[in-house]
C-alpha positions in Angstrom: -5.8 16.9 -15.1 -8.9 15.2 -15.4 -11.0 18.0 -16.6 -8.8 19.3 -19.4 -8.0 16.2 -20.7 -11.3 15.3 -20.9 -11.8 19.0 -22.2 -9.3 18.5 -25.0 -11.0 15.0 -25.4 -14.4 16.1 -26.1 -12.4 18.7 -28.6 -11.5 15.9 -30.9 -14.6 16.2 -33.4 -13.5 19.9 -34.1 -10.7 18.6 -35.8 -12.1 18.2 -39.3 -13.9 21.1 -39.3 -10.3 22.9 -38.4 -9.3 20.8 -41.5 -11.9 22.5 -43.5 -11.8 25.9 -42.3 -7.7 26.1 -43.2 -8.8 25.8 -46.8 -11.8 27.9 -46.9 -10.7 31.1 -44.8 -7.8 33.6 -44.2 -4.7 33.1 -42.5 -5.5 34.1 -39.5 -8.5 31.3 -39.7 -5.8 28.6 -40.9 -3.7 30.3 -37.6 -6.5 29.7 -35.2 -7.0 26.0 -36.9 -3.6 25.4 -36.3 -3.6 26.4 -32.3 -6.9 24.4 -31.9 -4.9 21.4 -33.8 -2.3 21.5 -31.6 -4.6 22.1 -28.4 -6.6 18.4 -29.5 -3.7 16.5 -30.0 -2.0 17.8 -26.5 -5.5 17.2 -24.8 -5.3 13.3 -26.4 -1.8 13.2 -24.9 -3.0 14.6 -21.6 -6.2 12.1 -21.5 -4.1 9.5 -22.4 -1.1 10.2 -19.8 -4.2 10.7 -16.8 -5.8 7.0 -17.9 -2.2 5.5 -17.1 -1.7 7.9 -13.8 -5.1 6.8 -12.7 -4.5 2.8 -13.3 -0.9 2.9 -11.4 -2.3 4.8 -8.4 -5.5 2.5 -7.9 -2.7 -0.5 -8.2 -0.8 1.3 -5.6 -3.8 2.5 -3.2 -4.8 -1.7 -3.6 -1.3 -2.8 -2.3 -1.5 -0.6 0.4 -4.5 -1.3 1.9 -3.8 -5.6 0.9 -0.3 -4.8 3.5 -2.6 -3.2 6.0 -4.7 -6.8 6.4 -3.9 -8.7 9.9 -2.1 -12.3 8.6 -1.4 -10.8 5.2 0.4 -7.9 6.0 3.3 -6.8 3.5 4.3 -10.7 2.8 1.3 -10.9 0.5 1.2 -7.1 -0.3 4.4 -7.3 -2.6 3.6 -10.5 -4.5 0.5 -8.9 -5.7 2.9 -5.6 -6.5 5.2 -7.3 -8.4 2.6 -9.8 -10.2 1.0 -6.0 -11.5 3.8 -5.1 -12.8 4.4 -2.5 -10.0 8.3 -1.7 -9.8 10.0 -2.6 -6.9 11.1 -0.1 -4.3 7.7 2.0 -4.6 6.2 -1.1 -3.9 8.7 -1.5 -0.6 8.1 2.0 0.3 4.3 1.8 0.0 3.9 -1.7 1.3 6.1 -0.7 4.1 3.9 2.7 5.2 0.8 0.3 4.6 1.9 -1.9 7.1 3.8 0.8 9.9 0.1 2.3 10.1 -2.0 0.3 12.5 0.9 -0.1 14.4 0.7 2.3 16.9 -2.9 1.4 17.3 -2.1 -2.1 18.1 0.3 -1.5 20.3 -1.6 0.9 22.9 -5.3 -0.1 22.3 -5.2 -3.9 20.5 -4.6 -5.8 24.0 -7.4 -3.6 26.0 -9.8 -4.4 23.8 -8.9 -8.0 23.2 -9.4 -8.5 26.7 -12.8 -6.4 27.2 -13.9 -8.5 24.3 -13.0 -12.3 25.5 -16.3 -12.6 27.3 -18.6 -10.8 25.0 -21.3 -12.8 23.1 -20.6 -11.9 19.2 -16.8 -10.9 19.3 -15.4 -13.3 22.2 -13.9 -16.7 19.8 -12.2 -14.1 17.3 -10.7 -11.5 20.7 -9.6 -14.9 22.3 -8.0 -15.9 19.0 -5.8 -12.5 18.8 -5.5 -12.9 22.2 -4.1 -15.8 22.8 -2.3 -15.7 19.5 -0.2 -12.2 21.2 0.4 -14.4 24.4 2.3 -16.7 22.4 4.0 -14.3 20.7 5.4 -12.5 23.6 6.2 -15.8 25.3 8.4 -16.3 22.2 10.1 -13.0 22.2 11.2 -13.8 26.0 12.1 -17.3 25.1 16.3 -17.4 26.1 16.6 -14.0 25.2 17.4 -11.0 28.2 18.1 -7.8 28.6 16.1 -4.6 26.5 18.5 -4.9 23.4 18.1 -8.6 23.2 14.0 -8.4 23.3 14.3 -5.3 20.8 16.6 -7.8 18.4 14.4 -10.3 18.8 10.9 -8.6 17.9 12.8 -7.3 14.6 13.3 -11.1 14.0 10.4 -12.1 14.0 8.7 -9.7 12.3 11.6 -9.9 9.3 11.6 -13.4 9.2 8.3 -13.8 6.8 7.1 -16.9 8.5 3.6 -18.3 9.3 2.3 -16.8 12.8 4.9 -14.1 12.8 4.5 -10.5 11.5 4.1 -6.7 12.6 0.7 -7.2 14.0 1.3 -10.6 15.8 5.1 -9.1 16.9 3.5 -5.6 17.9 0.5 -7.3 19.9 3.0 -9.2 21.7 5.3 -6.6 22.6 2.2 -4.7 23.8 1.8 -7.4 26.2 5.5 -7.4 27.5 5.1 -4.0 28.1 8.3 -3.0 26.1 7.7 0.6 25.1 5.9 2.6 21.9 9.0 4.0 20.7 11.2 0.7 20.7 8.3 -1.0 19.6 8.0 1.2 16.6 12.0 1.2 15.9 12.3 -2.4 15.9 8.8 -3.5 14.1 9.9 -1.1 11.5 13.4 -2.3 11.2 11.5 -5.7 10.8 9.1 -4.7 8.2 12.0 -3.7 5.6 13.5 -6.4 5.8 10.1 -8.7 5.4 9.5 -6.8 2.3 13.2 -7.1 0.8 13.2 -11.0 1.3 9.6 -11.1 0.2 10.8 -8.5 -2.7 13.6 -10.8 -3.5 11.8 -14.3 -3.7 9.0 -12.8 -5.7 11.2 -11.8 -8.1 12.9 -14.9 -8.5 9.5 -16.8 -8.8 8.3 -14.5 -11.8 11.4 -15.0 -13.3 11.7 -18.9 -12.5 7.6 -19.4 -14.0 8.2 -16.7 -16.6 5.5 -14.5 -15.5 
């Protein structure tokens, strides 16, 4: 799409010359004018249409990789949707998939390397951080709640509930350290993501509308 329209774009300066010819030579000239006409005005259309494709999927690719950022996660992924002018359920959807992704990598390698990192030189205040910071989170997950159902419940909970110190990669890291499984990890994380991004969804919406943005 990018080639012809900017093709057909380049084409544009032909286009009084076609004028031109159409009075000068035969019909078949004025015939040829006429396709190349309508060739210049589809490649405008085209360069045009791939301009506004292009701007909407750099928006999109931005949001995604904002909701794949540890703290910021999808809570601060959809504000920055919605303040773009990005509609709301791609924004879900992509947020969503943006912030599913390091999951799995969190959950089976995050707490290994946390704890090969505490006592290195450069790395050991931030892996002690996240370490520490999954500790607590797992110590809430357990906190008066029993039984498998109850911890998955309570993992989807606290990563739905869009709250400072909670989110996928705080809920997954803990998990990781309760040992609780990839798949219910996954399921419940998941389950907790969606409904981050429909409360986060439905508050930024109702502060654009409240300002007037």
């Amino acid at each position: 799409l990018s080639f012809l329209s900017g093709f057909f774009q380049k084409m544009t300066q032909t286009s009084a010359v076609c004028v031109i010819i159409t009075d000068l030579f035969p019909e078949n000239a004025k015939n040829r004018c006429a396709t190349m006409v309508f060739m210049i005005e589809w490649g405008n259309i085209l360069y045009k249409v791939d301009n506004a494709l292009s701007a909407v999927f750099i928006k999109y690719l931005s949001v995604f990789f904002v909701s794949m950022v540890p703290l910021i996660e999808l809570r601060g992924a959809i504000p920055i949707a919605l303040g773009m002018d990005l509609p709301a359920i791609p924004s879900i959807v992509v947020c969503v998939i943006g912030n599913m992704l390091p999951v799995p990598v969190i959950y089976f390698f995050a707490r290994k390397f946390l704890t090969w990192g505490m006592n290195r030189r450069y790395i050991g205040g931030i892996c002690r951080f996240f370490h520490d910071k999954g500790e607590k989170a797992g110590k809430k997950l357990t906190s008066g709640r029993t039984g498998k159902y109850g911890l998955l419940v309570a993992l989807m909970l606290f990563v739905g509930i869009p709250l400072p110190g909670t989110g996928a990669w705080t809920g997954t890291l803990g998990a990781s350290f309760l040992d609780m499984g990839g798949k219910e990890t996954a399921i419940s994380v998941s389950l907790g993501v969606i409904i981050a991004g429909v409360i986060m969804t439905i508050v930024s919406l109702l502060g654009l509308h409240i300002f007037g943005l």
